[in-house]
Amino acid sequence: MQNQVALLEEKIKKLEAELEVANAERLKYKKLFDVSGDALSILDLSTGKFVECNQSAIDMHGVESEDNFLHLSPSQLSPEFQPCGRSSEEMAIEYIQNTFTQGPQLFQWEHSKLDGSTFPCLVSLTALPLDGQNLVLAIGRDISELAKAQQELQTALNDMQHYQSAYLYEKEKFEQFVNLAPIGIAINRMEDGAFEYVNTEFSRFTGYDVAELNNMDYWQLTPQKYEQQEFEQIQSLMNKGRYGPYQKEYIKKSGEVFPVLLSGVKIARDDGKAYTWSVVQDISQQKRIEQQLQDAKTSAEQASKAKSDFLANMSHEIRTPMNAILGGLQLLKTEHLSRDLQIILDNASSSAKSLLTIINDILDYSKIEDNKLDLEQQPFSLIEVVESVKFDVDSIASNKGINFNCIVDDNFADGWVGDIVRVKQILLNLVSNALKFTQQGNVTISLSCKQGASTRLVCIEVKDSGIGMSEQAQKRIFERFVQADNSTTRKFGGTGLGMSITLSLINMMGGNIGITSVENEGTTILVELPLPKATHFKKSEQLTSVAAPILHGQKILIAEDNEINQVIIESMMAATKADLTVVANGKQAVAAVESEDFDLILMDIQMPEMDGVEAQHIIKQSKGYIPVVALTANVMVDDVKLYLQQGFVEHVSKPVDVNKLYAVLSRLLS
């Protein structure tokens, strides 16, 4: 019995020891269970209740205590539906069953707190068959931060894909645009000039395909003569970040050289290297057009010069015999003629002057058309201009029995700055037309002035009682080579250039012209010119009949190659009583001056053997004190200016106006 008791005690001690060990192990695992950072809970499937949980599980679900947690069912810790749309209860049963049939389950689960908020969890389920009980160990980890990071990562990935797609789209669109551009585009490495990219147009005009160019550098396309220029452009690129535009030449694959226009900027890439973005334009067509334009311009200038030379020559050739005609007519006027012969003489003189006017109109029209007519700016008297015009046309008015009057406004203050020759030309054209188209009655010039927008306006009105004009004729009056109608041309004559020239001159002066006309009643033309006021001006010579100056004992040399004109000038000079010497060319004039002194020389310009300009130059060197007057049919403004610049003291045009000649002689010799 004692032995049995001893054995029993020993067994009890052993059991107690094992129980103590088991309790120690249980306490150890309980401690690990409780301190785990993951939410741990044990579910009894037979009751559907939790039988164990740790503090992490209590905190994660927002439960107050362990006791409250153990009274909850799993359905209270999940929303009704999972994010996939399935029922939470249905899915939970499926996962638990799989735990016993397939082993531990690991899955993502949407849990909820007691306040109804949800959060994502990573859940592990493990079957715990213990003492015949069906228990399930659930380990849960709140992965809200991880899910948030994943979401952000996914968003970033989506954005990256979007940006990448957008970049690829924009790149494709840009390349299409660049390749459709009608100019060459190239990207080169700055360190060696190697091509990194070229577009289709660059490939086209160089003759190389893109692959070939991508294995080349721009030095291979550049002729050696541009090397220094290239280094200067590279320096500009380094200093300013850009170069060009500048022109040079490229060498095609075929070896042909062609012109290009380049400009570019410096760009940087992620590889840290510097590149040049260049825009290159093949300007071969432009150069061809420029050359064609230059050739056309040269041809036009040559044609214009040929026309000007022709007109100047024709003017000279016509004026030379006209000098004999008008000079002879002027000399005849000094004779005592019968009334009938005097009428014939006046008609001949008027016809000769009309021919001279036509010549002048053609020359002026040519200069206006070629933009070669320049306006002088000198102080002058407008009243003197009117008196000069009246002197020129008085005989026409008298012969037709027309009353020719001039009215000056009381407030008109004389003295203006402008081109006196062209102002007179405007007035003379208007008055001549008024007299031409008036058979009886009056022609009146009225002078006044008024304040314009920025300057004083000179108002010149020419009124006649002539045939007038229709509205249609008024619209056409300023057209070139046009008169009111064909019947007007047949009846009154004229080239139809006078009013066109008048309008051009008025426009050049910045003025305007207005017409008021009624058929068979008359015409009024008003011209307004914005001329500056002159602070002072000197009166010019009055254009009246001038008596021949008495130059007895004065020696005058006349150089004239035309024998008829020699006779006319000698006849004009006869009344001066001067001693005349006549030679036929410049060479003879120089010889005459070397042999004796003269008080004045009348020098024609165009003469054989030696012209008047060369002769004057030689005479000036030896006897510069002798005044030399240009007596010539060259009347172009540029020619007259040139003669005066070369040392001629005066210019007397052919046909010679005897009054002008006498006035010049009086001023230089009297």
XYZ file of C-alpha atoms in Angstrom:
670
model
C 0.000 0.000 0.000
C 2.777 2.292 0.928
C 4.402 1.606 -2.407
C 1.219 2.491 -4.247
C 0.899 5.712 -2.303
C 4.509 6.568 -3.110
C 3.971 5.877 -6.785
C 0.837 8.000 -6.778
C 2.620 10.863 -5.063
C 5.449 10.625 -7.530
C 2.989 10.695 -10.433
C 1.202 13.674 -8.915
C 4.482 15.540 -8.560
C 5.296 14.739 -12.163
C 1.914 15.942 -13.322
C 2.253 19.070 -11.235
C 5.643 19.687 -12.784
C 4.261 19.162 -16.277
C 1.290 21.394 -15.447
C 3.668 24.038 -14.182
C 5.642 23.798 -17.390
C 2.443 23.949 -19.442
C 1.233 26.972 -17.494
C 4.571 28.637 -18.019
C 4.348 27.935 -21.760
C 0.748 29.168 -21.778
C 1.753 32.365 -19.989
C 4.605 32.851 -22.437
C 2.368 32.464 -25.477
C -0.350 34.546 -23.798
C 2.208 37.294 -23.312
C 3.289 37.039 -26.941
C -0.379 36.988 -27.962
C -1.123 40.109 -25.955
C 1.919 42.178 -26.992
C 1.716 41.391 -30.698
C 1.403 44.464 -32.882
C -0.995 42.588 -35.139
C -4.622 42.114 -34.112
C -5.000 38.523 -32.862
C -8.310 36.859 -32.112
C -9.621 33.281 -31.767
C -13.079 32.387 -33.047
C -15.083 29.424 -31.829
C -17.037 28.189 -34.794
C -19.461 26.284 -32.644
C -20.696 29.479 -30.924
C -19.744 31.998 -33.598
C -18.118 34.078 -30.856
C -14.582 35.167 -30.133
C -12.983 33.338 -27.233
C -9.714 35.224 -27.159
C -8.326 38.577 -28.405
C -5.376 40.844 -27.790
C -5.224 44.567 -27.159
C -4.256 45.296 -30.786
C -7.531 43.692 -31.949
C -9.494 45.749 -29.421
C -7.802 48.997 -30.519
C -7.981 48.276 -34.230
C -11.763 47.842 -34.135
C -12.389 50.683 -31.704
C -13.829 48.434 -28.950
C -13.759 49.586 -25.313
C -12.562 46.372 -23.635
C -11.754 42.688 -24.072
C -15.079 41.728 -22.525
C -16.982 43.828 -25.058
C -14.908 42.370 -27.896
C -15.641 38.760 -26.838
C -19.369 39.472 -27.028
C -19.095 40.516 -30.699
C -19.648 38.349 -33.751
C -17.361 38.624 -36.828
C -20.199 40.182 -38.862
C -20.190 43.171 -36.546
C -16.561 43.901 -37.468
C -17.103 44.022 -41.262
C -19.268 46.145 -43.614
C -22.170 44.393 -45.284
C -20.306 44.213 -48.594
C -16.663 44.008 -49.539
C -15.174 46.402 -52.161
C -15.598 43.705 -54.788
C -19.358 43.846 -54.235
C -19.818 40.430 -52.595
C -21.422 39.911 -49.188
C -18.919 40.035 -46.326
C -20.658 37.137 -44.486
C -20.644 34.932 -47.563
C -16.975 35.564 -48.228
C -16.011 35.063 -44.552
C -17.694 31.620 -44.448
C -15.883 30.661 -47.641
C -12.464 31.701 -46.269
C -13.088 29.834 -42.933
C -14.111 26.649 -44.724
C -11.015 26.879 -46.909
C -8.932 27.189 -43.749
C -9.968 23.668 -42.670
C -9.885 22.169 -46.136
C -7.002 23.947 -47.823
C -4.886 25.260 -44.989
C -4.129 28.804 -43.804
C -5.711 31.615 -45.822
C -4.101 35.016 -46.507
C -6.222 37.753 -48.078
C -7.078 41.465 -48.017
C -10.244 42.363 -46.177
C -12.284 45.466 -45.577
C -12.934 45.673 -41.803
C -15.023 48.155 -39.903
C -14.895 49.806 -36.530
C -17.819 50.089 -34.170
C -18.320 53.698 -35.323
C -18.982 52.410 -38.860
C -15.750 53.602 -40.480
C -13.919 51.061 -42.618
C -10.280 50.297 -43.209
C -8.307 47.765 -45.240
C -6.665 44.824 -43.501
C -4.331 42.007 -44.417
C -5.888 38.912 -42.766
C -4.454 35.466 -42.052
C -6.756 32.599 -40.935
C -5.384 29.393 -39.388
C -7.459 26.358 -38.150
C -6.915 25.376 -34.447
C -8.576 22.014 -33.827
C -8.151 21.812 -30.021
C -9.740 19.240 -27.703
C -12.416 18.572 -30.245
C -13.174 22.266 -30.701
C -13.150 23.995 -34.110
C -11.236 27.171 -33.423
C -9.823 29.646 -35.935
C -6.893 31.965 -35.227
C -7.328 35.303 -37.059
C -4.368 37.622 -37.474
C -5.160 41.062 -38.853
C -2.941 43.968 -39.829
C -4.248 47.470 -40.610
C -2.785 48.342 -43.991
C -4.443 51.753 -44.384
C -1.084 53.533 -44.824
C 0.110 50.841 -47.195
C -3.119 51.060 -49.167
C -2.803 54.817 -49.257
C 0.785 54.515 -50.476
C -0.284 51.964 -53.060
C -3.063 54.258 -54.185
C -0.646 57.156 -54.441
C 1.783 54.922 -56.279
C -0.961 53.801 -58.624
C -2.016 57.391 -59.150
C 1.580 58.299 -59.847
C 1.876 55.379 -62.247
C -1.351 56.425 -63.952
C -0.119 60.007 -64.169
C 3.206 58.811 -65.510
C 1.451 56.719 -68.129
C -0.734 59.706 -68.992
C 2.246 62.032 -69.233
C 4.177 59.466 -71.207
C 1.259 59.054 -73.600
C 0.909 62.822 -73.841
C 4.667 63.169 -74.368
C 4.664 60.527 -77.092
C 1.655 62.196 -78.699
C 3.250 65.647 -78.545
C 6.562 64.239 -79.748
C 4.853 62.571 -82.692
C 2.874 65.735 -83.416
C 6.029 67.867 -83.110
C 7.984 65.570 -85.414
C 5.129 65.658 -87.925
C 5.065 69.455 -87.699
C 8.845 69.708 -88.008
C 8.889 67.335 -90.947
C 6.082 69.246 -92.658
C 7.848 72.586 -92.118
C 9.046 74.162 -95.389
C 12.398 75.045 -93.767
C 15.256 72.845 -92.651
C 15.665 72.115 -88.929
C 18.753 70.513 -87.419
C 20.155 69.766 -83.954
C 23.944 69.498 -83.637
C 26.335 68.780 -80.800
C 28.316 71.922 -80.123
C 31.496 70.041 -79.242
C 31.977 68.537 -82.705
C 29.089 69.764 -84.896
C 27.672 66.239 -85.323
C 24.034 66.059 -86.391
C 21.686 64.639 -83.750
C 18.480 65.317 -85.627
C 17.388 66.678 -89.007
C 13.927 67.061 -90.500
C 12.676 65.997 -93.907
C 13.216 69.391 -95.554
C 16.845 69.534 -94.419
C 17.356 66.081 -95.890
C 15.628 67.097 -99.120
C 17.666 70.180 -99.958
C 21.033 68.654 -98.973
C 20.374 65.477 -100.969
C 21.374 63.197 -98.052
C 18.888 60.893 -96.351
C 18.316 61.281 -92.609
C 20.415 58.229 -91.676
C 23.388 59.583 -93.625
C 23.128 63.014 -92.001
C 22.980 61.485 -88.519
C 26.487 60.155 -89.156
C 27.822 63.507 -90.394
C 28.653 66.948 -88.994
C 27.876 70.384 -90.419
C 31.523 70.970 -91.339
C 31.064 68.360 -94.068
C 28.328 70.534 -95.607
C 30.243 73.836 -95.341
C 32.713 75.081 -97.980
C 36.122 75.843 -96.485
C 35.910 79.546 -97.392
C 33.251 79.987 -94.676
C 35.424 78.592 -91.868
C 36.216 81.995 -90.314
C 32.594 83.059 -90.548
C 31.529 79.822 -88.844
C 33.886 80.417 -85.920
C 32.446 83.929 -85.521
C 28.915 82.500 -85.374
C 30.004 79.866 -82.839
C 31.494 82.649 -80.717
C 28.186 84.520 -80.892
C 26.418 81.328 -79.854
C 28.693 80.917 -76.841
C 28.393 84.570 -75.759
C 24.763 85.357 -76.553
C 23.111 81.941 -76.695
C 22.105 82.464 -80.313
C 23.585 83.130 -83.738
C 22.515 84.550 -87.085
C 20.628 85.095 -89.165
C 23.416 84.987 -91.709
C 23.972 83.632 -95.202
C 26.472 81.109 -96.437
C 26.518 78.090 -98.763
C 26.001 74.351 -98.291
C 27.421 71.512 -100.345
C 24.832 69.033 -101.614
C 25.511 65.312 -101.800
C 25.900 65.824 -105.557
C 28.669 68.366 -104.920
C 26.529 71.322 -106.013
C 26.870 74.441 -103.872
C 23.718 76.389 -102.992
C 22.905 79.412 -100.743
C 21.265 79.035 -97.314
C 20.050 81.366 -94.572
C 20.757 80.169 -91.011
C 19.895 81.154 -87.455
C 19.908 79.160 -84.243
C 19.934 78.978 -80.463
C 21.913 77.101 -77.865
C 20.022 74.382 -75.960
C 20.941 72.035 -73.098
C 19.909 68.408 -72.584
C 19.789 66.050 -69.604
C 23.107 64.546 -70.650
C 24.784 67.830 -69.671
C 26.010 68.533 -73.201
C 25.339 71.693 -75.213
C 23.519 71.510 -78.519
C 22.606 73.902 -81.305
C 19.075 74.117 -82.649
C 19.311 75.585 -86.144
C 16.742 76.774 -88.658
C 18.120 76.543 -92.193
C 16.387 77.883 -95.293
C 17.333 77.058 -98.857
C 17.284 80.508 -100.479
C 18.217 79.415 -103.992
C 14.842 80.513 -105.362
C 15.027 83.779 -103.441
C 18.490 84.461 -104.855
C 17.253 83.712 -108.360
C 14.330 86.100 -107.867
C 16.643 88.750 -106.401
C 18.927 88.384 -109.403
C 15.965 88.576 -111.770
C 14.732 91.682 -109.939
C 18.209 93.179 -110.070
C 18.460 92.384 -113.780
C 14.994 93.839 -114.317
C 15.943 96.914 -112.263
C 19.144 97.317 -114.239
C 17.248 96.899 -117.506
C 14.607 99.388 -116.340
C 17.283 101.857 -115.277
C 19.058 101.414 -118.598
C 15.767 101.835 -120.450
C 14.917 104.873 -118.328
C 18.354 106.339 -118.946
C 18.074 105.591 -122.650
C 14.664 107.280 -122.674
C 15.980 110.255 -120.707
C 19.025 110.515 -122.965
C 16.811 110.243 -126.026
C 14.409 112.917 -124.774
C 17.276 115.191 -123.722
C 18.920 114.720 -127.111
C 15.644 115.267 -128.957
C 15.039 118.372 -126.839
C 18.487 119.647 -127.782
C 18.042 118.821 -131.455
C 14.620 120.498 -131.584
C 15.634 123.516 -129.513
C 18.631 124.230 -131.736
C 16.578 124.989 -134.890
C 13.841 126.472 -132.658
C 16.439 128.954 -131.476
C 16.828 130.158 -135.045
C 13.053 130.333 -135.534
C 12.159 132.121 -132.302
C 15.295 134.230 -132.396
C 14.480 135.327 -135.926
C 10.873 136.093 -134.937
C 12.069 138.175 -131.988
C 14.397 140.121 -134.280
C 11.620 140.725 -136.797
C 9.491 142.251 -134.048
C 11.982 145.108 -133.870
C 11.252 145.968 -137.496
C 8.448 148.249 -138.627
C 6.028 145.837 -140.315
C 2.574 146.288 -141.775
C -0.396 145.218 -139.663
C -0.934 142.055 -141.715
C 2.714 141.043 -141.436
C 2.634 141.819 -137.705
C -0.335 139.439 -137.284
C 1.510 136.735 -139.242
C 4.587 137.312 -137.064
C 2.554 137.060 -133.834
C 0.897 133.825 -135.018
C 4.252 132.341 -135.960
C 5.731 133.323 -132.607
C 2.725 131.861 -130.736
C 2.967 128.594 -132.698
C 6.693 128.301 -131.996
C 6.091 128.867 -128.272
C 3.318 126.227 -128.330
C 5.746 123.745 -129.831
C 8.262 124.635 -127.110
C 5.571 124.080 -124.454
C 4.849 120.614 -125.886
C 8.539 119.732 -125.722
C 8.750 120.934 -122.121
C 5.601 118.987 -121.166
C 7.004 115.760 -122.602
C 10.271 116.236 -120.700
C 8.459 117.025 -117.429
C 6.089 114.087 -117.850
C 9.056 111.764 -118.363
C 10.805 113.055 -115.226
C 7.630 112.760 -113.130
C 7.030 109.240 -114.392
C 10.608 108.254 -113.427
C 10.401 110.037 -110.031
C 13.329 112.232 -111.044
C 11.636 115.586 -110.624
C 12.933 117.386 -107.526
C 11.379 120.484 -106.002
C 13.509 123.467 -105.003
C 12.833 125.345 -101.745
C 13.577 129.043 -102.160
C 11.845 132.256 -101.019
C 9.793 133.853 -103.814
C 7.010 136.323 -104.538
C 3.750 134.803 -105.763
C 2.581 138.188 -107.046
C 5.703 138.326 -109.246
C 4.864 134.819 -110.513
C 1.389 136.045 -111.487
C 2.899 139.090 -113.231
C 5.331 136.832 -115.087
C 2.487 134.578 -116.267
C 0.482 137.634 -117.300
C 3.471 138.886 -119.307
C 3.752 135.485 -121.070
C 0.078 135.255 -122.092
C -0.926 138.906 -122.501
C -0.558 138.762 -126.279
C -2.846 135.681 -126.463
C -5.508 137.393 -124.353
C -5.251 140.605 -126.385
C -5.498 138.798 -129.726
C -8.679 136.990 -128.555
C -10.174 140.105 -126.995
C -10.376 138.502 -123.541
C -10.262 140.583 -120.371
C -7.410 139.162 -118.289
C -7.489 140.284 -114.655
C -5.698 139.563 -111.390
C -7.318 140.083 -107.961
C -5.253 139.984 -104.754
C -7.121 139.585 -101.445
C -6.601 142.446 -98.969
C -5.310 139.990 -96.333
C -2.860 138.318 -98.725
C 0.715 138.751 -97.446
C 3.271 137.916 -100.124
C 6.520 135.983 -99.577
C 6.577 132.152 -99.653
C 9.047 129.256 -99.747
C 8.823 126.732 -102.569
C 9.791 125.942 -106.139
C 9.044 129.134 -108.047
C 9.539 127.443 -111.443
C 7.009 124.707 -110.695
C 4.509 127.081 -109.053
C 4.657 129.198 -112.201
C 4.263 126.080 -114.326
C 1.074 125.160 -112.435
C -0.363 128.648 -112.835
C 0.716 128.957 -116.476
C -0.923 125.612 -117.350
C -4.192 126.658 -115.703
C -4.209 130.123 -117.280
C -3.208 128.782 -120.714
C -6.076 126.282 -120.593
C -8.498 128.997 -119.486
C -7.456 131.224 -122.405
C -7.486 128.298 -124.854
C -11.081 127.312 -124.038
C -12.446 130.866 -123.697
C -13.553 132.647 -126.879
C -14.870 135.781 -125.231
C -15.392 137.225 -121.789
C -12.994 137.062 -118.875
C -10.137 135.090 -117.325
C -9.382 136.037 -113.720
C -6.611 134.999 -111.315
C -7.434 135.459 -107.614
C -4.852 135.180 -104.833
C -5.687 134.624 -101.163
C -4.507 132.544 -98.232
C -6.051 130.737 -95.267
C -4.967 128.738 -92.246
C -4.801 124.984 -92.858
C -4.497 122.165 -90.331
C -0.781 122.750 -89.703
C 0.369 125.517 -92.067
C -0.831 128.425 -94.173
C -2.462 127.521 -97.473
C -1.872 129.629 -100.564
C -5.112 129.759 -102.568
C -4.836 130.320 -106.327
C -8.114 130.527 -108.220
C -8.361 130.667 -112.018
C -11.837 131.479 -113.316
C -12.945 131.710 -116.942
C -16.153 132.249 -118.934
C -15.263 129.601 -121.513
C -16.929 126.442 -122.808
C -16.997 124.679 -119.416
C -16.958 120.917 -118.862
C -19.408 118.107 -118.254
C -19.139 116.021 -115.080
C -17.718 113.162 -117.144
C -15.059 115.436 -118.636
C -14.119 116.740 -115.175
C -13.395 113.155 -114.060
C -11.039 112.604 -117.008
C -9.261 115.938 -117.153
C -6.229 114.782 -115.128
C -5.675 111.576 -117.120
C -2.574 111.459 -119.283
C -3.009 112.215 -122.996
C -6.717 112.912 -122.387
C -8.813 116.027 -123.028
C -12.520 116.583 -122.522
C -13.367 114.649 -125.716
C -12.062 114.080 -129.231
C -13.858 117.142 -130.557
C -11.988 119.293 -128.018
C -8.677 117.904 -129.227
C -9.588 118.518 -132.854
C -10.803 122.069 -132.197
C -8.309 123.323 -129.607
C -5.307 120.990 -129.993
C -2.863 120.009 -127.239
C -1.185 116.824 -125.993
C -3.382 116.276 -122.936
C -0.335 116.265 -120.648
C -0.618 119.730 -119.119
C -3.279 119.001 -116.476
C -1.752 115.601 -115.631
C 1.590 117.328 -114.985
C -0.183 120.060 -113.010
C -1.872 117.500 -110.737
C 1.439 115.663 -110.192
C 3.206 118.893 -109.215
C 0.391 119.855 -106.809
C 0.536 116.404 -105.207
C 4.332 116.648 -104.864
C 3.831 119.915 -102.984
C 1.210 118.319 -100.703
C -1.582 120.484 -102.086
C -4.963 119.820 -103.637
C -7.010 120.999 -106.601
C -10.757 121.397 -107.070
C -12.849 122.025 -110.180
C -16.254 123.666 -110.530
C -17.569 123.818 -114.079
C -20.826 124.210 -115.996
C -20.999 123.548 -119.732
C -21.179 126.723 -121.839
C -20.862 128.895 -118.706
C -17.234 128.525 -117.632
C -14.833 126.823 -115.232
C -13.327 127.714 -111.876
C -10.233 125.851 -110.663
C -8.978 126.321 -107.106
C -5.469 125.223 -106.093
C -4.408 125.146 -102.425
C -0.697 124.793 -101.677
C 0.694 124.382 -98.129
C 3.723 126.634 -98.596
C 5.827 127.893 -95.655
C 5.938 131.651 -95.174
C 9.212 133.333 -96.156
C 10.829 135.586 -93.534
C 12.423 137.628 -96.310
C 12.790 137.482 -100.084
C 14.263 139.626 -102.814
C 12.369 140.664 -105.862
C 13.372 138.975 -109.085
C 13.918 140.674 -112.390
C 10.725 141.939 -113.964
C 9.981 139.996 -117.117
C 9.272 142.938 -119.366
C 10.861 144.078 -122.558
C 14.489 144.878 -121.775
C 16.446 147.367 -123.820
C 19.747 146.144 -125.166
C 22.602 147.289 -122.901
C 25.173 149.473 -124.602
C 28.455 147.578 -124.382
C 30.591 149.706 -126.655
C 34.195 148.592 -126.426
C 33.374 145.380 -124.545
C 34.782 142.186 -126.094
C 32.450 139.204 -126.194
C 33.423 135.764 -127.495
C 30.583 133.611 -128.908
C 31.265 129.850 -129.230
C 28.470 128.323 -131.372
C 28.791 125.519 -133.928
C 25.457 126.056 -135.709
C 25.899 128.678 -138.459
C 22.253 129.775 -138.406
C 22.376 130.276 -134.648
C 25.610 132.219 -135.086
C 23.755 134.651 -137.320
C 20.779 134.901 -134.897
C 22.954 135.572 -131.844
C 25.108 138.085 -133.704
C 21.930 139.857 -134.801
C 20.618 139.898 -131.227
C 23.944 141.243 -129.984
C 24.220 143.902 -132.686
C 22.166 146.381 -130.678
C 24.679 146.185 -127.795
C 27.490 147.689 -129.929
C 29.880 145.128 -128.344
C 32.942 143.789 -130.215
C 31.977 140.210 -131.174
C 34.232 137.275 -132.006
C 32.506 134.089 -133.222
C 34.105 130.611 -133.165
C 32.648 127.232 -134.127
C 33.852 124.961 -131.284
C 35.501 124.778 -127.864
C 38.973 124.235 -129.243
C 38.759 127.487 -131.218
C 37.362 129.259 -128.123
C 40.384 128.190 -126.044
C 42.733 129.349 -128.782
C 40.933 132.708 -129.033
C 41.184 133.291 -125.267
C 44.900 132.460 -125.341
C 45.496 135.113 -127.990
C 43.449 137.946 -126.444
C 41.312 138.941 -123.460
C 37.523 138.988 -123.472
C 35.046 140.603 -121.112
C 32.526 137.733 -121.427
C 32.101 134.417 -123.213
C 28.807 132.957 -124.488
C 29.588 129.211 -124.662
C 27.493 126.548 -126.373
C 27.853 123.104 -124.734
C 27.512 120.509 -127.491
C 30.139 121.326 -130.095
C 32.517 119.262 -132.245
C 36.222 118.682 -131.449
C 35.873 120.106 -127.910
C 32.625 120.671 -126.007
C 31.827 123.784 -124.017
C 32.353 122.182 -120.583
C 35.931 121.129 -121.362
C 36.678 124.491 -122.992
C 35.343 126.387 -119.943
C 37.472 124.224 -117.640
C 40.662 125.035 -119.591
C 39.818 128.754 -119.780
C 39.081 128.858 -116.052
C 42.574 127.531 -115.284
C 44.334 130.241 -117.309
C 41.904 133.178 -117.213
C 39.377 132.411 -114.503
C 38.340 136.048 -114.235
C 36.434 135.924 -117.535
C 32.731 135.150 -116.891
C 31.507 132.254 -119.041
C 27.769 131.934 -119.739
C 26.343 128.561 -120.824
C 24.317 129.224 -123.963
C 22.767 125.840 -124.697
C 19.738 123.787 -125.657
C 20.448 121.490 -122.679
C 17.743 122.669 -120.274
C 17.341 119.679 -117.934
C 17.451 120.856 -114.310
C 20.314 118.498 -113.463
C 22.294 119.783 -116.446
C 21.790 123.434 -115.441
C 22.873 122.685 -111.849
C 25.937 120.849 -113.118
C 26.979 123.758 -115.384
C 26.726 126.227 -112.500
C 28.712 123.885 -110.228
C 31.426 123.597 -112.901
C 32.022 127.332 -112.983
C 29.597 128.788 -115.538
C 28.297 132.050 -114.066
C 24.884 131.885 -115.755
C 22.716 129.704 -117.965
C 20.765 131.030 -120.972
C 18.590 128.409 -122.601
C 17.823 127.945 -126.258
C 15.644 129.112 -127.867
C 17.201 132.321 -126.566
C 14.801 134.861 -125.069
C 16.376 138.140 -126.118
C 15.071 139.854 -122.972
C 16.741 137.198 -120.786
C 19.962 137.542 -122.773
C 19.987 141.333 -122.406
C 19.216 141.036 -118.674
C 22.196 138.692 -118.158
C 24.529 140.956 -120.144
C 23.384 144.004 -118.175
C 24.015 142.287 -114.859
C 27.457 140.945 -115.802
C 28.894 143.816 -117.894
C 27.078 147.091 -117.278
